[in-house]
């Protein structure tokens, strides 16, 4: 009887520890539903540990100046995963920085702006490079700069959290947090 109880207790402890390691509250799947703020558009985002900077699907990207500052105007045209409706917004943001993407096709310059996204119950403002992602499966890619503040990524699971931010959700300005030296540089 005691041996069976010990075995049962050990199994329970092992299951608990494994669930904490593999799927605790701060664990996200490699694909998650997020909301793009301020519109609350729910989209699928790929958590990509191979990318440093997050990326947002943007069309008709135009750079301009406003009161001596560099700005970017772009259109976001997304399908809301919750309602299925297409949401199109023309957005203007200050240019945060320039990004140079290096790949097999050479170097491409992209503007980077600050955007807010709701992931689970957390609202983050972070850097997003703008590019036409029509040829990609996911309109939003979250890179290591953002992921480092979210928690662990379980590459075997998807959709572990539903976006649940509200007007009282504090905004974490991830771009102002101290960067983790292990994430690499552009």
Coordinates of N, CA, C and O in Angstrom, one line a residue:
X1 N 0.8 -1.2 0.0 CA 0.0 0.0 0.0 C 0.9 1.3 0.0 O 0.6 2.2 -0.8
X2 N 1.9 1.3 0.9 CA 2.8 2.4 1.0 C 3.6 2.6 -0.3 O 3.8 3.7 -0.8
X3 N 4.0 1.5 -1.0 CA 4.7 1.6 -2.2 C 3.9 2.2 -3.3 O 4.3 3.0 -4.1
X4 N 2.6 1.8 -3.4 CA 1.7 2.3 -4.4 C 1.4 3.8 -4.2 O 1.4 4.6 -5.1
X5 N 1.3 4.2 -2.9 CA 1.1 5.6 -2.6 C 2.3 6.4 -2.9 O 2.2 7.5 -3.5
X6 N 3.5 5.9 -2.6 CA 4.7 6.6 -3.0 C 4.9 6.7 -4.5 O 5.2 7.8 -5.0
X7 N 4.5 5.7 -5.3 CA 4.6 5.7 -6.7 C 3.6 6.7 -7.3 O 3.9 7.5 -8.2
X8 N 2.4 6.8 -6.7 CA 1.4 7.7 -7.1 C 1.8 9.1 -6.8 O 1.6 10.0 -7.7
X9 N 2.4 9.3 -5.7 CA 2.9 10.7 -5.3 C 4.0 11.1 -6.2 O 4.0 12.3 -6.7
X10 N 4.9 10.3 -6.5 CA 6.0 10.6 -7.4 C 5.6 10.9 -8.8 O 6.0 11.8 -9.4
X11 N 4.6 10.1 -9.3 CA 4.0 10.4 -10.6 C 3.3 11.7 -10.6 O 3.5 12.5 -11.6
X12 N 2.6 12.1 -9.6 CA 1.9 13.4 -9.5 C 2.9 14.5 -9.5 O 2.7 15.5 -10.2
X13 N 4.0 14.4 -8.8 CA 5.0 15.4 -8.7 C 5.7 15.5 -10.1 O 5.9 16.6 -10.6
X14 N 6.0 14.4 -10.7 CA 6.6 14.5 -12.1 C 5.7 15.1 -13.1 O 6.2 16.0 -13.9
X15 N 4.4 14.8 -13.1 CA 3.5 15.4 -14.0 C 3.4 16.9 -13.7 O 3.4 17.8 -14.6
X16 N 3.3 17.3 -12.5 CA 3.3 18.8 -12.1 C 4.5 19.5 -12.6 O 4.5 20.5 -13.2
X17 N 5.7 18.9 -12.3 CA 7.0 19.6 -12.7 C 7.0 19.7 -14.2 O 7.5 20.7 -14.8
X18 N 6.7 18.6 -14.9 CA 6.7 18.7 -16.4 C 5.8 19.7 -16.9 O 6.1 20.5 -17.8
X19 N 4.6 19.8 -16.3 CA 3.6 20.8 -16.8 C 4.1 22.2 -16.6 O 3.9 23.1 -17.3
X20 N 4.9 22.4 -15.5 CA 5.4 23.7 -15.2 C 6.6 24.0 -16.2 O 6.7 25.2 -16.6
X21 N 7.4 23.0 -16.5 CA 8.5 23.2 -17.4 C 8.0 23.4 -18.8 O 8.3 24.3 -19.6
X22 N 7.1 22.5 -19.3 CA 6.7 22.5 -20.7 C 5.5 23.4 -21.0 O 5.3 23.8 -22.1
X23 N 4.6 23.7 -20.0 CA 3.4 24.4 -20.4 C 2.9 25.3 -19.3 O 1.7 25.4 -19.1
X24 N 3.8 26.0 -18.5 CA 3.4 26.9 -17.5 C 2.7 28.1 -18.0 O 2.5 28.3 -19.2
X25 N 2.3 28.9 -17.1 CA 1.5 30.1 -17.5 C 2.2 31.0 -18.4 O 1.6 31.7 -19.2
X26 N 3.5 31.1 -18.3 CA 4.3 31.9 -19.2 C 4.8 31.3 -20.5 O 5.6 31.8 -21.2
X27 N 4.3 30.1 -20.8 CA 4.7 29.4 -22.0 C 3.7 29.7 -23.1 O 2.5 29.7 -22.9
X28 N 4.3 30.0 -24.2 CA 3.4 30.3 -25.4 C 3.7 29.3 -26.5 O 4.8 28.7 -26.5
X29 N 2.7 29.1 -27.4 CA 2.9 28.2 -28.5 C 3.7 29.0 -29.6 O 3.8 30.2 -29.6
X30 N 4.2 28.3 -30.6 CA 4.9 28.9 -31.7 C 4.0 29.7 -32.6 O 4.5 30.6 -33.3
X31 N 2.7 29.5 -32.5 CA 1.7 30.3 -33.1 C 0.7 30.7 -32.0 O 0.2 29.9 -31.3
X32 N 0.4 32.0 -31.9 CA -0.5 32.5 -30.9 C -1.5 33.5 -31.6 O -1.1 34.2 -32.6
X33 N -2.7 33.7 -31.0 CA -3.6 34.7 -31.5 C -3.2 36.0 -30.6 O -3.0 35.8 -29.4
X34 N -3.0 37.1 -31.3 CA -2.7 38.3 -30.6 C -3.7 39.4 -31.1 O -4.4 39.2 -32.1
X35 N -3.8 40.5 -30.4 CA -4.6 41.6 -30.9 C -3.6 42.8 -31.2 O -2.7 43.1 -30.4
X36 N -3.9 43.4 -32.3 CA -3.2 44.6 -32.7 C -4.0 45.8 -32.1 O -5.2 45.9 -32.4
X37 N -3.3 46.6 -31.3 CA -4.0 47.7 -30.7 C -3.8 49.0 -31.5 O -2.7 49.1 -32.1
X38 N -4.7 49.9 -31.5 CA -5.8 50.1 -30.6 C -7.1 49.5 -31.1 O -8.1 49.7 -30.5
X39 N -7.1 48.8 -32.3 CA -8.3 48.4 -32.9 C -8.9 47.1 -32.3 O -10.0 46.7 -32.6
X40 N -8.0 46.3 -31.6 CA -8.4 45.0 -31.1 C -8.6 44.0 -32.2 O -9.3 43.0 -32.1
X41 N -7.9 44.1 -33.4 CA -8.0 43.2 -34.4 C -7.2 41.9 -34.0 O -6.0 42.0 -33.6
X42 N -7.8 40.8 -34.0 CA -7.2 39.5 -33.6 C -6.6 38.8 -34.8 O -7.3 38.5 -35.7
X43 N -5.3 38.6 -34.7 CA -4.6 37.9 -35.8 C -3.7 36.8 -35.3 O -3.4 36.8 -34.1
X44 N -3.3 35.9 -36.2 CA -2.3 34.9 -35.9 C -0.9 35.5 -36.0 O -0.6 36.2 -36.9
X45 N -0.1 35.2 -35.0 CA 1.3 35.6 -35.0 C 2.2 34.4 -34.8 O 1.9 33.6 -34.0
X46 N 3.3 34.4 -35.6 CA 4.3 33.4 -35.5 C 5.4 33.9 -34.5 O 5.9 35.0 -34.7
X47 N 5.7 33.1 -33.5 CA 6.8 33.5 -32.6 C 8.1 32.9 -33.2 O 8.2 31.6 -33.2
X48 N 8.9 33.7 -33.7 CA 10.1 33.2 -34.5 C 11.4 33.6 -33.8 O 11.9 34.7 -33.8
X49 N 12.0 32.5 -33.2 CA 13.2 32.7 -32.5 C 14.4 33.0 -33.4 O 15.5 33.3 -33.0
X50 N 14.2 32.8 -34.7 CA 15.2 33.0 -35.7 C 15.3 34.5 -36.1 O 16.2 34.9 -36.8
X51 N 14.3 35.2 -35.8 CA 14.3 36.7 -36.1 C 14.5 37.5 -34.9 O 14.0 37.2 -33.8
X52 N 15.2 38.6 -35.0 CA 15.5 39.5 -33.9 C 14.3 40.5 -33.8 O 13.8 40.6 -32.7
X53 N 14.0 41.1 -34.8 CA 13.0 42.2 -34.8 C 11.6 41.6 -35.3 O 11.5 40.9 -36.2
X54 N 10.6 42.0 -34.6 CA 9.2 41.6 -35.0 C 8.9 42.3 -36.3 O 9.4 43.3 -36.7
X55 N 7.9 41.8 -37.0 CA 7.5 42.3 -38.3 C 6.0 42.3 -38.4 O 5.3 41.4 -38.0
X56 N 5.5 43.4 -39.1 CA 4.0 43.5 -39.3 C 3.8 43.7 -40.8 O 4.5 44.4 -41.5
X57 N 2.7 43.1 -41.3 CA 2.3 43.2 -42.6 C 1.8 44.6 -42.9 O 0.8 45.1 -42.3
X58 N 2.4 45.3 -43.8 CA 2.1 46.7 -44.1 C 2.2 46.9 -45.6 O 3.1 46.4 -46.3
X59 N 1.3 47.7 -46.1 CA 1.2 48.1 -47.5 C 1.3 49.6 -47.7 O 1.1 50.3 -46.7
X60 N 1.7 50.0 -48.9 CA 1.7 51.4 -49.3 C 2.5 52.2 -48.2 O 2.0 53.2 -47.7
X61 N 3.7 51.8 -48.0 CA 4.6 52.4 -47.0 C 5.2 53.7 -47.5 O 5.8 53.7 -48.6
X62 N 5.0 54.8 -46.8 CA 5.5 56.1 -47.3 C 6.2 56.8 -46.1 O 5.7 56.8 -45.0
X63 N 7.4 57.3 -46.4 CA 8.1 58.0 -45.4 C 7.8 59.5 -45.6 O 7.8 59.9 -46.8
X64 N 7.7 60.3 -44.6 CA 7.5 61.7 -44.7 C 8.0 62.4 -43.4 O 8.4 61.8 -42.5
X65 N 8.0 63.7 -43.5 CA 8.5 64.5 -42.3 C 7.3 65.3 -41.8 O 6.4 65.8 -42.5
X66 N 7.3 65.3 -40.4 CA 6.3 66.1 -39.7 C 7.0 66.9 -38.6 O 7.7 66.3 -37.8
X67 N 7.0 68.2 -38.7 CA 7.6 69.1 -37.8 C 9.1 68.8 -37.6 O 9.6 68.7 -36.5
X68 N 9.8 68.5 -38.7 CA 11.2 68.2 -38.7 C 11.5 66.8 -38.2 O 12.7 66.4 -38.2
X69 N 10.6 65.9 -37.9 CA 10.8 64.5 -37.5 C 10.4 63.6 -38.6 O 9.5 63.9 -39.4
X70 N 11.1 62.4 -38.7 CA 10.8 61.4 -39.7 C 9.7 60.5 -39.2 O 9.6 60.1 -38.1
X71 N 8.7 60.4 -40.1 CA 7.5 59.6 -39.8 C 7.3 58.6 -41.0 O 7.9 58.7 -42.0
X72 N 6.4 57.6 -40.7 CA 6.0 56.6 -41.7 C 4.5 56.5 -41.7 O 3.8 56.5 -40.6
X73 N 4.0 56.4 -42.9 CA 2.5 56.2 -43.1 C 2.4 54.9 -43.8 O 3.1 54.6 -44.8
X74 N 1.5 54.0 -43.4 CA 1.3 52.7 -44.0 C -0.1 52.2 -43.8 O -0.9 52.7 -42.9
X75 N -0.5 51.2 -44.5 CA -1.8 50.6 -44.4 C -1.7 49.2 -43.9 O -0.9 48.4 -44.4
X76 N -2.5 48.9 -42.9 CA -2.6 47.5 -42.4 C -3.9 47.0 -42.8 O -5.0 47.6 -42.6
X77 N -3.9 45.9 -43.5 CA -5.1 45.3 -44.0 C -5.1 43.8 -43.5 O -4.4 43.0 -44.1
X78 N -5.8 43.6 -42.4 CA -5.8 42.3 -41.7 C -7.2 41.6 -41.7 O -8.2 42.3 -41.6
X79 N -7.2 40.3 -41.6 CA -8.4 39.6 -41.4 C -8.5 39.2 -39.9 O -7.6 38.6 -39.4
X80 N -9.6 39.7 -39.3 CA -9.8 39.4 -37.9 C -10.1 37.9 -37.7 O -11.1 37.4 -38.3
X81 N -9.3 37.2 -36.9 CA -9.5 35.8 -36.7 C -10.8 35.5 -36.0 O -11.3 34.4 -36.1
X82 N -11.2 36.4 -35.1 CA -12.4 36.2 -34.3 C -13.7 36.3 -35.2 O -14.5 35.5 -35.2
X83 N -13.8 37.4 -35.9 CA -15.0 37.7 -36.7 C -14.9 37.3 -38.2 O -15.9 37.2 -38.8
X84 N -13.7 37.2 -38.7 CA -13.5 36.9 -40.1 C -13.5 38.1 -41.0 O -13.3 38.0 -42.2
X85 N -13.9 39.3 -40.4 CA -14.0 40.5 -41.2 C -12.6 41.1 -41.5 O -11.7 40.9 -40.7
X86 N -12.5 41.7 -42.6 CA -11.2 42.4 -43.0 C -11.2 43.8 -42.4 O -12.3 44.5 -42.4
X87 N -10.1 44.2 -41.8 CA -10.0 45.5 -41.2 C -8.8 46.2 -41.8 O -7.7 45.6 -41.9
X88 N -9.1 47.4 -42.4 CA -8.1 48.1 -43.1 C -7.9 49.5 -42.4 O -8.9 50.2 -42.1
X89 N -6.7 49.8 -42.0 CA -6.4 51.0 -41.3 C -5.2 51.7 -41.9 O -4.2 51.1 -42.2
X90 N -5.3 53.0 -42.1 CA -4.2 53.8 -42.5 C -3.6 54.4 -41.2 O -4.2 55.0 -40.4
X91 N -2.3 54.1 -41.0 CA -1.6 54.4 -39.8 C -0.4 55.4 -40.0 O 0.3 55.2 -41.0
X92 N -0.2 56.3 -39.1 CA 1.0 57.1 -39.1 C 1.7 57.0 -37.8 O 1.1 57.1 -36.7
X93 N 3.0 56.7 -37.9 CA 3.8 56.6 -36.7 C 5.1 57.3 -36.9 O 5.7 57.3 -38.0
X94 N 5.8 57.8 -35.8 CA 7.1 58.2 -35.9 C 8.0 57.1 -36.3 O 7.9 56.0 -35.9
X95 N 9.0 57.4 -37.1 CA 10.0 56.4 -37.5 C 10.9 56.1 -36.2 O 11.5 57.1 -35.7
X96 N 10.9 54.9 -35.7 CA 11.7 54.6 -34.6 C 13.2 54.4 -34.9 O 14.1 54.9 -34.3
X97 N 13.4 53.6 -36.0 CA 14.7 53.4 -36.5 C 14.6 52.8 -37.9 O 13.5 52.4 -38.3
X98 N 15.8 52.6 -38.5 CA 15.8 51.9 -39.8 C 16.4 50.5 -39.6 O 17.2 50.3 -38.7
X99 N 15.9 49.6 -40.3 CA 16.3 48.2 -40.2 C 16.8 47.7 -41.5 O 16.2 48.0 -42.6
X100 N 17.9 47.0 -41.5 CA 18.4 46.4 -42.8 C 18.3 44.9 -42.7 O 19.0 44.3 -41.8
X101 N 17.5 44.3 -43.5 CA 17.3 42.9 -43.5 C 18.3 42.3 -44.5 O 18.5 42.7 -45.6
X102 N 19.1 41.3 -44.0 CA 20.1 40.6 -44.8 C 19.7 39.2 -45.1 O 19.3 38.5 -44.2
X103 N 19.7 38.9 -46.4 CA 19.3 37.5 -46.7 C 19.9 37.1 -48.1 O 20.8 37.8 -48.6
X104 N 19.5 36.0 -48.6 CA 20.0 35.5 -49.9 C 19.8 36.5 -51.0 O 20.5 36.5 -51.9
X105 N 18.7 37.3 -50.9 CA 18.4 38.2 -52.0 C 19.1 39.6 -51.8 O 18.9 40.5 -52.6
X106 N 20.0 39.7 -50.8 CA 20.7 40.9 -50.6 C 20.2 41.6 -49.4 O 19.7 41.0 -48.4
X107 N 20.4 43.0 -49.4 CA 20.0 43.8 -48.2 C 18.8 44.6 -48.6 O 18.7 45.1 -49.7
X108 N 17.8 44.7 -47.7 CA 16.6 45.5 -47.9 C 16.4 46.4 -46.7 O 16.5 45.9 -45.5
X109 N 16.2 47.7 -46.9 CA 15.9 48.6 -45.8 C 14.4 48.6 -45.5 O 13.6 48.7 -46.4
X110 N 14.1 48.6 -44.2 CA 12.7 48.7 -43.8 C 12.6 49.6 -42.6 O 13.5 49.7 -41.8
X111 N 11.5 50.4 -42.6 CA 11.2 51.2 -41.5 C 10.8 50.4 -40.3 O 10.1 49.4 -40.4
X112 N 11.1 50.9 -39.1 CA 10.7 50.3 -37.8 C 9.9 51.3 -37.0 O 10.3 52.4 -36.9
X113 N 8.7 50.9 -36.6 CA 7.8 51.7 -35.8 C 7.5 51.0 -34.5 O 7.7 49.8 -34.4
X114 N 7.0 51.8 -33.5 CA 6.5 51.1 -32.3 C 5.0 50.9 -32.4 O 4.2 51.7 -32.9
X115 N 4.6 49.6 -32.1 CA 3.2 49.2 -32.1 C 2.8 48.5 -30.9 O 3.7 47.9 -30.2
X116 N 1.5 48.5 -30.5 CA 1.1 47.8 -29.3 C 0.4 46.5 -29.8 O -0.4 46.5 -30.7
X117 N 0.7 45.4 -29.0 CA 0.1 44.2 -29.3 C -0.3 43.5 -27.9 O 0.4 43.7 -26.9
X118 N -1.5 42.9 -27.9 CA -2.0 42.2 -26.7 C -1.7 40.7 -26.9 O -2.1 40.1 -27.9
X119 N -0.9 40.1 -26.0 CA -0.5 38.7 -26.0 C -1.0 38.1 -24.7 O -0.5 38.5 -23.6
X120 N -2.0 37.3 -24.7 CA -2.6 36.8 -23.4 C -3.2 37.9 -22.7 O -4.1 38.6 -23.3
X121 N -2.8 38.2 -21.5 CA -3.3 39.3 -20.7 C -2.4 40.5 -20.7 O -2.5 41.4 -19.9
X122 N -1.3 40.4 -21.5 CA -0.3 41.5 -21.4 C -0.3 42.3 -22.7 O -0.4 41.8 -23.8
X123 N -0.1 43.6 -22.5 CA -0.1 44.6 -23.6 C 1.3 45.1 -23.7 O 1.9 45.7 -22.8
X124 N 1.9 44.8 -24.9 CA 3.3 45.2 -25.1 C 3.4 46.3 -26.2 O 2.7 46.2 -27.2
X125 N 4.2 47.2 -26.0 CA 4.6 48.2 -27.1 C 6.0 47.8 -27.5 O 6.9 47.9 -26.6
X126 N 6.3 47.5 -28.7 CA 7.6 47.1 -29.1 C 7.9 47.5 -30.6 O 7.0 48.0 -31.3
X127 N 9.1 47.2 -31.0 CA 9.5 47.5 -32.4 C 9.0 46.5 -33.4 O 9.1 45.3 -33.2
X128 N 8.5 47.1 -34.5 CA 8.0 46.2 -35.6 C 8.5 46.8 -36.9 O 8.3 48.0 -37.2
X129 N 9.2 46.0 -37.7 CA 9.6 46.4 -39.0 C 8.4 46.2 -39.9 O 7.5 45.3 -39.7
X130 N 8.3 47.1 -40.9 CA 7.1 47.1 -41.8 C 7.5 46.5 -43.1 O 8.5 46.9 -43.7
X131 N 6.7 45.5 -43.6 CA 6.9 44.9 -44.9 C 5.7 44.3 -45.4 O 4.8 43.9 -44.6
X132 N 5.6 44.1 -46.7 CA 4.5 43.4 -47.3 C 4.7 41.9 -47.0 O 5.7 41.3 -47.4
X133 N 3.8 41.3 -46.2 CA 3.9 39.9 -45.8 C 2.9 39.0 -46.5 O 2.5 38.0 -46.0
X134 N 2.4 39.5 -47.7 CA 1.4 38.7 -48.4 C 1.9 37.3 -48.8 O 1.1 36.4 -48.8
X135 N 3.2 37.2 -49.0 CA 3.7 35.9 -49.3 C 4.0 35.0 -48.1 O 4.5 33.9 -48.2
X136 N 3.6 35.5 -46.9 CA 3.9 34.7 -45.6 C 2.5 34.2 -45.1 O 1.5 34.8 -45.4
X137 N 2.6 33.2 -44.3 CA 1.4 32.6 -43.7 C 0.8 33.5 -42.6 O -0.4 33.4 -42.4
X138 N 1.6 34.2 -41.9 CA 1.2 35.0 -40.8 C 1.5 36.4 -41.0 O 2.6 36.8 -41.3
X139 N 0.5 37.3 -40.7 CA 0.7 38.7 -40.9 C 1.6 39.4 -39.9 O 2.1 40.5 -40.1
X140 N 1.8 38.7 -38.8 CA 2.7 39.3 -37.7 C 3.7 38.2 -37.3 O 3.3 37.0 -37.1
X141 N 4.9 38.6 -37.2 CA 6.0 37.8 -36.7 C 6.5 38.4 -35.5 O 6.8 39.6 -35.5
X142 N 6.6 37.7 -34.4 CA 7.2 38.2 -33.2 C 8.6 37.7 -33.1 O 8.8 36.5 -33.0
X143 N 9.6 38.6 -33.0 CA 11.0 38.2 -33.0 C 11.5 38.2 -31.5 O 10.8 38.4 -30.6
X144 N 12.8 37.8 -31.4 CA 13.4 37.6 -30.1 C 13.3 38.9 -29.2 O 13.3 38.7 -28.0
X145 N 13.4 40.1 -29.7 CA 13.3 41.3 -28.9 C 12.0 41.3 -28.1 O 12.0 41.7 -27.0
X146 N 10.9 40.8 -28.7 CA 9.6 40.8 -28.0 C 9.5 39.5 -27.2 O 9.1 39.5 -26.1
X147 N 9.9 38.4 -27.8 CA 9.7 37.1 -27.2 C 10.5 37.0 -25.8 O 10.0 36.4 -24.9
X148 N 11.6 37.7 -25.7 CA 12.4 37.6 -24.5 C 11.6 38.1 -23.3 O 11.9 37.7 -22.1
X149 N 10.6 38.9 -23.5 CA 9.8 39.5 -22.4 C 8.5 38.7 -22.2 O 7.7 39.0 -21.3
X150 N 8.2 37.7 -23.0 CA 7.0 37.0 -22.9 C 7.0 35.7 -22.1 O 6.1 35.4 -21.4
X151 N 8.1 35.0 -22.2 CA 8.2 33.7 -21.5 C 8.8 32.7 -22.5 O 9.3 33.0 -23.5
X152 N 8.6 31.4 -22.2 CA 9.1 30.3 -23.0 C 8.2 30.0 -24.2 O 7.0 30.3 -24.1
X153 N 8.8 29.5 -25.2 CA 8.0 29.1 -26.4 C 8.1 27.6 -26.6 O 9.2 27.0 -26.6
X154 N 6.9 27.0 -26.6 CA 6.8 25.5 -26.8 C 6.6 25.3 -28.3 O 5.5 25.6 -28.8
X155 N 7.6 24.8 -29.0 CA 7.5 24.7 -30.5 C 6.6 23.6 -30.9 O 6.4 23.4 -32.1
X156 N 6.1 22.8 -30.0 CA 5.2 21.7 -30.3 C 3.7 22.1 -30.2 O 2.9 21.3 -30.5
X157 N 3.5 23.3 -29.7 CA 2.1 23.7 -29.4 C 1.7 25.0 -30.0 O 2.6 25.8 -30.3
X158 N 0.4 25.2 -30.2 CA -0.1 26.5 -30.8 C -1.3 26.9 -29.9 O -1.9 26.1 -29.2
X159 N -1.6 28.2 -30.0 CA -2.7 28.8 -29.4 C -3.0 28.5 -27.9 O -4.0 28.0 -27.6
X160 N -2.0 28.7 -27.1 CA -2.1 28.5 -25.7 C -2.7 29.6 -24.9 O -3.2 29.4 -23.8
X161 N -2.8 30.8 -25.6 CA -3.4 31.9 -24.9 C -4.4 32.7 -25.9 O -4.1 32.8 -27.1
X162 N -5.4 33.2 -25.3 CA -6.3 34.1 -26.1 C -6.0 35.5 -25.6 O -5.7 35.8 -24.5
X163 N -6.0 36.5 -26.6 CA -5.7 37.9 -26.2 C -6.9 38.4 -25.3 O -8.0 38.2 -25.6
X164 N -6.5 38.9 -24.1 CA -7.5 39.3 -23.1 C -7.1 40.7 -22.5 O -7.3 40.8 -21.3
X165 N -6.7 41.6 -23.2 CA -6.3 42.9 -22.7 C -7.6 43.8 -22.6 O -8.5 43.6 -23.4
X166 N -7.6 44.8 -21.7 CA -8.7 45.7 -21.7 C -8.1 47.1 -21.4 O -6.9 47.3 -21.4
X167 N -9.0 48.1 -21.2 CA -8.5 49.5 -21.0 C -7.6 49.6 -19.8 O -6.9 50.6 -19.7
X168 N -7.7 48.7 -18.9 CA -6.9 48.8 -17.6 C -5.6 48.1 -17.7 O -4.8 48.1 -16.8
X169 N -5.3 47.4 -18.8 CA -4.1 46.6 -19.0 C -2.9 47.6 -19.1 O -2.9 48.5 -19.9
X170 N -1.9 47.4 -18.2 CA -0.7 48.3 -18.3 C 0.1 48.0 -19.5 O 0.1 46.8 -20.0
X171 N 0.6 49.0 -20.1 CA 1.4 48.8 -21.3 C 2.9 48.6 -20.9 O 3.5 49.5 -20.2
X172 N 3.5 47.5 -21.3 CA 4.9 47.2 -21.1 C 5.6 47.8 -22.3 O 5.4 47.3 -23.4
X173 N 6.5 48.8 -22.1 CA 7.2 49.3 -23.2 C 8.5 48.5 -23.4 O 9.5 48.8 -22.8
X174 N 8.4 47.4 -24.1 CA 9.5 46.4 -24.2 C 10.7 47.0 -24.8 O 11.8 46.6 -24.4
X175 N 10.6 48.0 -25.7 CA 11.7 48.6 -26.3 C 12.5 49.4 -25.3 O 13.7 49.7 -25.6
X176 N 12.0 49.8 -24.2 CA 12.7 50.5 -23.1 C 13.4 49.6 -22.1 O 14.1 50.1 -21.3
X177 N 13.0 48.3 -22.1 CA 13.6 47.4 -21.1 C 15.0 47.1 -21.5 O 15.4 47.1 -22.7
X178 N 15.8 46.7 -20.6 CA 17.2 46.4 -20.8 C 17.2 45.1 -21.7 O 16.6 44.1 -21.5
X179 N 18.0 45.3 -22.9 CA 18.1 44.1 -23.8 C 18.9 43.0 -23.2 O 19.9 43.2 -22.5
X180 N 18.5 41.8 -23.5 CA 19.2 40.6 -23.1 C 20.4 40.4 -24.1 O 20.1 40.3 -25.3
X181 N 21.6 40.4 -23.6 CA 22.8 40.3 -24.5 C 22.8 39.0 -25.3 O 23.4 38.9 -26.3
X182 N 22.0 38.0 -24.9 CA 22.0 36.7 -25.6 C 21.1 36.7 -26.8 O 21.1 35.7 -27.5
X183 N 20.3 37.7 -27.0 CA 19.4 37.7 -28.2 C 20.1 38.1 -29.5 O 19.5 37.9 -30.5
X184 N 21.2 38.6 -29.4 CA 21.9 39.0 -30.7 C 21.6 40.4 -31.1 O 20.7 41.1 -30.5
X185 N 22.3 40.9 -32.1 CA 22.1 42.2 -32.6 C 21.8 42.2 -34.1 O 22.1 41.2 -34.8
X186 N 21.1 43.3 -34.6 CA 20.8 43.4 -36.1 C 22.1 43.4 -36.8 O 23.1 44.0 -36.4

